[in-house]
mmCIF file of C-alpha atoms in Angstrom:
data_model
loop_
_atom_site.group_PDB
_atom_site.id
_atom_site.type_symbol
_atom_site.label_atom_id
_atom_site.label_comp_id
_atom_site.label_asym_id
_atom_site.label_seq_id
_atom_site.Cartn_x
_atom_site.Cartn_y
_atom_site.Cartn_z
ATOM 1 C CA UNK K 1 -47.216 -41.520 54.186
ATOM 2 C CA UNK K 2 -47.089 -43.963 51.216
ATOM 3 C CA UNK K 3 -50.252 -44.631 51.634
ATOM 4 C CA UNK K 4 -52.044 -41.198 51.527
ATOM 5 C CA UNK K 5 -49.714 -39.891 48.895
ATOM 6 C CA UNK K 6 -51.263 -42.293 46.438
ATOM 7 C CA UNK K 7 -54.557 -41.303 47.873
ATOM 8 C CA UNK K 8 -54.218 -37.314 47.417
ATOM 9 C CA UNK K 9 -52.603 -37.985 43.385
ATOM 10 C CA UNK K 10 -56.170 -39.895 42.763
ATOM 11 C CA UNK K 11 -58.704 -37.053 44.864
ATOM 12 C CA UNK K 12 -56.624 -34.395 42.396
ATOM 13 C CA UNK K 13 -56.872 -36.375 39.717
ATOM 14 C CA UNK K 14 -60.943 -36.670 40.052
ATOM 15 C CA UNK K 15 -60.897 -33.494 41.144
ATOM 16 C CA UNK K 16 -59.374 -32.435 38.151
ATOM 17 C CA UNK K 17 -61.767 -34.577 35.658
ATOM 18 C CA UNK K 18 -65.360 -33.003 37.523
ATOM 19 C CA UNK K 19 -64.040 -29.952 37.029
ATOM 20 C CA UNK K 20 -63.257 -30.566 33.673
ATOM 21 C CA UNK K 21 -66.787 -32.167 33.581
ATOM 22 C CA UNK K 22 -68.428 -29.155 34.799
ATOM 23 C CA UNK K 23 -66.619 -26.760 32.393
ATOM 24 C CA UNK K 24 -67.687 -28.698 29.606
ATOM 25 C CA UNK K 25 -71.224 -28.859 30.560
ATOM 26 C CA UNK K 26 -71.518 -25.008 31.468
ATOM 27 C CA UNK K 27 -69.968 -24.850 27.515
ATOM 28 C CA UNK K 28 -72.554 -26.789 25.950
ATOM 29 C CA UNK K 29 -75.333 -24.911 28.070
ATOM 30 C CA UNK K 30 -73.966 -21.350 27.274
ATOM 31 C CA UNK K 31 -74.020 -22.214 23.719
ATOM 32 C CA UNK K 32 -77.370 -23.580 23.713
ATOM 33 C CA UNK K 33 -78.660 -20.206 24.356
ATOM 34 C CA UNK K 34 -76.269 -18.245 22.592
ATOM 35 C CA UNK K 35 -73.974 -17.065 25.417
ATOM 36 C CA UNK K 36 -70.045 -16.933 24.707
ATOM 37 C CA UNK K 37 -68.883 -17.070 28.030
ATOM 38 C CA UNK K 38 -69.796 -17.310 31.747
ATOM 39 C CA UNK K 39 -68.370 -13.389 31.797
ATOM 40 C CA UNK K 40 -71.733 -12.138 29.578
ATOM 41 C CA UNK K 41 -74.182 -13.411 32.729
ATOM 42 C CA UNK K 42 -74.308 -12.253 36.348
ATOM 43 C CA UNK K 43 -75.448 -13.969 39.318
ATOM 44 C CA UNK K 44 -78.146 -12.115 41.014
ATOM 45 C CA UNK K 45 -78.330 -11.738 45.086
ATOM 46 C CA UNK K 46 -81.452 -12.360 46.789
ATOM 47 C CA UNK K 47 -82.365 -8.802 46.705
ATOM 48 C CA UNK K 48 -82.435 -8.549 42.955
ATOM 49 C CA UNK K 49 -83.955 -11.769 42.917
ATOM 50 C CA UNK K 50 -86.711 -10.488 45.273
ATOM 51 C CA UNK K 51 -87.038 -7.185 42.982
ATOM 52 C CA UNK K 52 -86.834 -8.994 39.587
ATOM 53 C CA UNK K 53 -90.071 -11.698 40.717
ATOM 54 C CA UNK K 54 -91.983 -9.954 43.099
ATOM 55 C CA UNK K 55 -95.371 -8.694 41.563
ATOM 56 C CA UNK K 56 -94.017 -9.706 38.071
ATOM 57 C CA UNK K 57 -94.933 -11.619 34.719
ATOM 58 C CA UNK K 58 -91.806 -13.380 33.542
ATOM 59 C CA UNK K 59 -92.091 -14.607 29.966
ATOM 60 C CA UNK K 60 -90.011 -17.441 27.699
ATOM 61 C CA UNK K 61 -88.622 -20.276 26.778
ATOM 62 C CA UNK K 62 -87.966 -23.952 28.726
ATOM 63 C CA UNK K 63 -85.197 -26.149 27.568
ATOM 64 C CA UNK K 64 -84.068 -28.322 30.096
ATOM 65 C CA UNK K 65 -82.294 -30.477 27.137
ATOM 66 C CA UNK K 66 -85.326 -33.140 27.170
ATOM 67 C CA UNK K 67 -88.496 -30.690 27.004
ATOM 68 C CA UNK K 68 -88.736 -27.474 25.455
ATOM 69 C CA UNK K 69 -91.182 -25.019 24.640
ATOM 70 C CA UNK K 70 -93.040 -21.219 25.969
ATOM 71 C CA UNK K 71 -93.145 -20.803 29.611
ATOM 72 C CA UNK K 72 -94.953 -17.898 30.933
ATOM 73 C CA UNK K 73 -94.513 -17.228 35.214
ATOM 74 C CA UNK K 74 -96.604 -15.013 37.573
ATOM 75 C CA UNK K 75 -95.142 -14.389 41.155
ATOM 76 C CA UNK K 76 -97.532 -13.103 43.110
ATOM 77 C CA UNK K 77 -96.747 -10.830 46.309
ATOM 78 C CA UNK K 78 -98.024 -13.063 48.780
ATOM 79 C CA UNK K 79 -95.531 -15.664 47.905
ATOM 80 C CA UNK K 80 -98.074 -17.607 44.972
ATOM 81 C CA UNK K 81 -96.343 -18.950 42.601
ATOM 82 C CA UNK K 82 -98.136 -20.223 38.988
ATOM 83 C CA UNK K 83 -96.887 -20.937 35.717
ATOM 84 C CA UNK K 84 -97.663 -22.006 32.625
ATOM 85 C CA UNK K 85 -94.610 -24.499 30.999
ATOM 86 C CA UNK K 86 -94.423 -26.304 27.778
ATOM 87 C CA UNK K 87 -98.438 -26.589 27.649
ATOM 88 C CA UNK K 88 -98.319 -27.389 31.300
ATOM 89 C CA UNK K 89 -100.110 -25.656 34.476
ATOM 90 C CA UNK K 90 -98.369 -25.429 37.717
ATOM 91 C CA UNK K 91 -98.670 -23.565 41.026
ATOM 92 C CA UNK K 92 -96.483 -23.354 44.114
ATOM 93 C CA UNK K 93 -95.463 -21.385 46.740
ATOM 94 C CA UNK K 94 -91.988 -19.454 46.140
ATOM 95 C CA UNK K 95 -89.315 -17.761 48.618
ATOM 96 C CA UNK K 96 -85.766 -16.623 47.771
ATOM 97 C CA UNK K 97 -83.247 -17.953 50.189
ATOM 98 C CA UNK K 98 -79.150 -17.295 50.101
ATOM 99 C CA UNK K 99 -79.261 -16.060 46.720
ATOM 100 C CA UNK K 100 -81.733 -18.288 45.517
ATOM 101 C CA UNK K 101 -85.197 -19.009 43.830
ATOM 102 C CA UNK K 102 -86.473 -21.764 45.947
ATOM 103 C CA UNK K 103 -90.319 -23.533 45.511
ATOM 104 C CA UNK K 104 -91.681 -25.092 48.776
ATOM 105 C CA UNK K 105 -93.877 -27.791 46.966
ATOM 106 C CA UNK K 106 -91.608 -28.860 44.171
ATOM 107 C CA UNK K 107 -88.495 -28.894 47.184
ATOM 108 C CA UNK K 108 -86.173 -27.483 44.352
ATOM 109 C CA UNK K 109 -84.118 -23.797 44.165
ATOM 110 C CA UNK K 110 -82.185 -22.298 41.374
ATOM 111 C CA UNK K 111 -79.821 -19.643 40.920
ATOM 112 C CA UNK K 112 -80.946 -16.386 38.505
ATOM 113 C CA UNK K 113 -78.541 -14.907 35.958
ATOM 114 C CA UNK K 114 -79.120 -11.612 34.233
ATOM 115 C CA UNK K 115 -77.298 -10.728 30.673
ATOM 116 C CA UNK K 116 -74.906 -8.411 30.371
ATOM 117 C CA UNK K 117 -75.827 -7.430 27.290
ATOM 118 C CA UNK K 118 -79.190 -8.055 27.346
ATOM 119 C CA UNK K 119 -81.479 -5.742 30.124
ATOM 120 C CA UNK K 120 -84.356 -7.869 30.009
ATOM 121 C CA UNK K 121 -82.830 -11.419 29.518
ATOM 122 C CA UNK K 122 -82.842 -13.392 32.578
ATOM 123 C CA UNK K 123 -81.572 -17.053 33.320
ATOM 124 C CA UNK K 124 -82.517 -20.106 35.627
ATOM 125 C CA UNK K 125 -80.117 -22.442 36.430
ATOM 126 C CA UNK K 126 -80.581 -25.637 38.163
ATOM 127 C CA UNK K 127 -77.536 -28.646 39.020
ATOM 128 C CA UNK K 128 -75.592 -26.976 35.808
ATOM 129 C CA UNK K 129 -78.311 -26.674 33.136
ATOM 130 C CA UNK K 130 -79.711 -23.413 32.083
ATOM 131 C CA UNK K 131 -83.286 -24.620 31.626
ATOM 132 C CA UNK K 132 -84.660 -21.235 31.213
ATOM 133 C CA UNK K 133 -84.740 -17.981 29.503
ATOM 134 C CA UNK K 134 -86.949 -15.544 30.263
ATOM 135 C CA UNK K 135 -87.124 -12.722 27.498
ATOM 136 C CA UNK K 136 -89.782 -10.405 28.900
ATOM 137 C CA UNK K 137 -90.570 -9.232 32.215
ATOM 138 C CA UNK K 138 -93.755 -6.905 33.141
ATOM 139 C CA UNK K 139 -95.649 -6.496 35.729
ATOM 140 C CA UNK K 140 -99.199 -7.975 36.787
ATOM 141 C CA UNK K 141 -100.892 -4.706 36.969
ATOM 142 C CA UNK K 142 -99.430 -3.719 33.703
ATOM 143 C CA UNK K 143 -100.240 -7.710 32.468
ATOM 144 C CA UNK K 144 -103.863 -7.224 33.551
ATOM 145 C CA UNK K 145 -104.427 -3.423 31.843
ATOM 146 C CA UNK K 146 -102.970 -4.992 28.458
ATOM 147 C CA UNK K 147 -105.555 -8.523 28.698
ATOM 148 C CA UNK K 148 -108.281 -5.844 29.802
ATOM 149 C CA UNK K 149 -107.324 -3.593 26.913
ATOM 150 C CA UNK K 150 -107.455 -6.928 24.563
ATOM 151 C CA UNK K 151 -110.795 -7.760 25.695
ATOM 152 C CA UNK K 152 -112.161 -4.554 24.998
ATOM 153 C CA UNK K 153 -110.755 -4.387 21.797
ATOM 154 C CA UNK K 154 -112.381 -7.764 21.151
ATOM 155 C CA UNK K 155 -115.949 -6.835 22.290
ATOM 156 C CA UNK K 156 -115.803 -3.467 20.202
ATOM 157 C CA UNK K 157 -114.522 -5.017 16.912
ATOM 158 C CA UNK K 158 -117.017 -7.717 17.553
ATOM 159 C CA UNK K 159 -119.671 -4.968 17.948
ATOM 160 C CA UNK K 160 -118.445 -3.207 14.930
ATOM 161 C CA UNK K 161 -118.545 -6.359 12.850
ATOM 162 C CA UNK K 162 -121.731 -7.412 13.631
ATOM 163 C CA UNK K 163 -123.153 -3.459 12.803
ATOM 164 C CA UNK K 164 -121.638 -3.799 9.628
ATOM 165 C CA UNK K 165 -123.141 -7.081 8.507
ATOM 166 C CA UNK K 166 -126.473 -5.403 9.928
ATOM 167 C CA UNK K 167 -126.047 -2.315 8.080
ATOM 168 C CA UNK K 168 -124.940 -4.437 4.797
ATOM 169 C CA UNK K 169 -128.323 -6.401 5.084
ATOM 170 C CA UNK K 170 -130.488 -3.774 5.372
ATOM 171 C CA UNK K 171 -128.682 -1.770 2.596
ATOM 172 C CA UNK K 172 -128.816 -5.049 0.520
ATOM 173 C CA UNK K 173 -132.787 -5.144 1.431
ATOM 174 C CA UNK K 174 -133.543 -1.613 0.870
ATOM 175 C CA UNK K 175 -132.087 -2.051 -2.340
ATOM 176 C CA UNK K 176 -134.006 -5.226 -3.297
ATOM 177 C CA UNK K 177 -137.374 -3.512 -2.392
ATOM 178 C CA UNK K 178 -135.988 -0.599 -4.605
ATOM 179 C CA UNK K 179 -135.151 -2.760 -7.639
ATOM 180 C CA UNK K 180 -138.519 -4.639 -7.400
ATOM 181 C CA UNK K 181 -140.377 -1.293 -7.157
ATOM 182 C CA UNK K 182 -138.632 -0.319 -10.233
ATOM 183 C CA UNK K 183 -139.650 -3.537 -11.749
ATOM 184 C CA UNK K 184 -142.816 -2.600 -10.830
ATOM 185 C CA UNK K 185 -143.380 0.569 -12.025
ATOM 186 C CA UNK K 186 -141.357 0.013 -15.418
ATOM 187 C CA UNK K 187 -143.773 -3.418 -16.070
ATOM 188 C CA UNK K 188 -147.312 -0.751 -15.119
ATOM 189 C CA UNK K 189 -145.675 1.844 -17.809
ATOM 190 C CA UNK K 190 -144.658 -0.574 -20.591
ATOM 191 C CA UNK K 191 -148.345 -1.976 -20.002
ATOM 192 C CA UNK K 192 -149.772 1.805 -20.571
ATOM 193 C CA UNK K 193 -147.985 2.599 -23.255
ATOM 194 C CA UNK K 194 -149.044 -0.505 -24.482
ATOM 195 C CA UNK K 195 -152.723 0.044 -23.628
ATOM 196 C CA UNK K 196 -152.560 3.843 -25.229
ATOM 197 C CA UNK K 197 -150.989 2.508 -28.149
ATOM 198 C CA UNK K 198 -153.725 0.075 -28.686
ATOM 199 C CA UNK K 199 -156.961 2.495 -27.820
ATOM 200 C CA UNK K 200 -154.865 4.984 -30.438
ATOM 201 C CA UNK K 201 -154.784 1.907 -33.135
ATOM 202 C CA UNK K 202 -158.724 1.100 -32.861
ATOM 203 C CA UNK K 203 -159.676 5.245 -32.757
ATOM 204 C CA UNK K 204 -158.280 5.035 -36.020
ATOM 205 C CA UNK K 205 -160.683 1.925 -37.116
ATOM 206 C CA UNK K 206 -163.672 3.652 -39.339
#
């Protein structure tokens, strides 16, 4: 019994200090994003999970406190996972598994937070860092309509662009032709009155 008492006062005592470790990391996290407390975030189930990734376009920023930058996520329905993080390209396949996001080839999971106050803000968490923030969620389809949209926005200001240059050059050309036909017939008149005024000067000539 001497022996184990001793034993239990040091387990509580470490005990104690990782969970004062723990506390102080979740602090520094939560204020690295901007969140006052642990009570402004809510863990998601699996279900949620499932419903918040499935078919979707997550978009936002990476800081795992060493790298930071955009990160922009596709889930596909079939379980394809690719994403786009601090400049880097990535694919996987992902699951969701006892309340969390799980990717077979990178052998990691992490556990999703929503905001309280925010509807669309939605965290990652991985072995006590919050390493991401996703500010904007929308779905492929919806993804696809807007870069299709883009893209024929592109082509018809391109197209409209290139009409006006055309339009400008043959408006500049038309004019050029008009000017030097003006030239033209100005120079043939000045050279007639000329002429007239001449054949008038030697008429008078006894």
């Amino acid at each position: 019994l001497n022996i184990i008492q001793p034993v239990k006062a040091d387990l509580a005592s470490d005990l104690l200090k990782l969970a004062g470790d723990a506390a102080e990391k979740n602090k520094k996290e939560f204020a690295k994003w901007g969140i006052k407390s642990g009570k402004d975030i809510q863990k998601l189930k699996s279900k949620e999970i499932k419903l918040l990734l499935n078919g979707n376009v997550l978009e936002g920023i990476y800081n795992d406190n060493t790298n930071q930058g955009e990160t922009i996520e596709v889930y596909y329905k079939d379980g394809t996972y690719k994403g786009t993080v601090n400049g880097q390209s990535e694919t996987a396949k992902w699951y969701v598994k006892e309340g969390k996001l799980c990717y077979k080839d990178f052998n990691s999971c992490s556990r999703v937070y929503k905001s309280k106050s925010e509807p669309t803000v939605y965290y990652l968490k991985q072995q006590g860092i919050i390493f991401t923030k996703f500010t904007k969620v929308i779905s492929i389809e919806e993804k696809e309509k807007i870069k299709k949209a883009a893209e024929e926005k592109r082509i018809a200001d391109a197209k409209a662009a290139e009409e006006k240059k055309l339009a400008e050059e043959k408006a500049a050309e038309e004019k050029r032709i008009a000017d030097a036909k003006a030239a033209e017939e100005k120079k043939l008149a000045e050279e007639k009155a000329a002429k007239e005024k001449l054949e008038k000067k030697l008429s008078l000539l006894p």
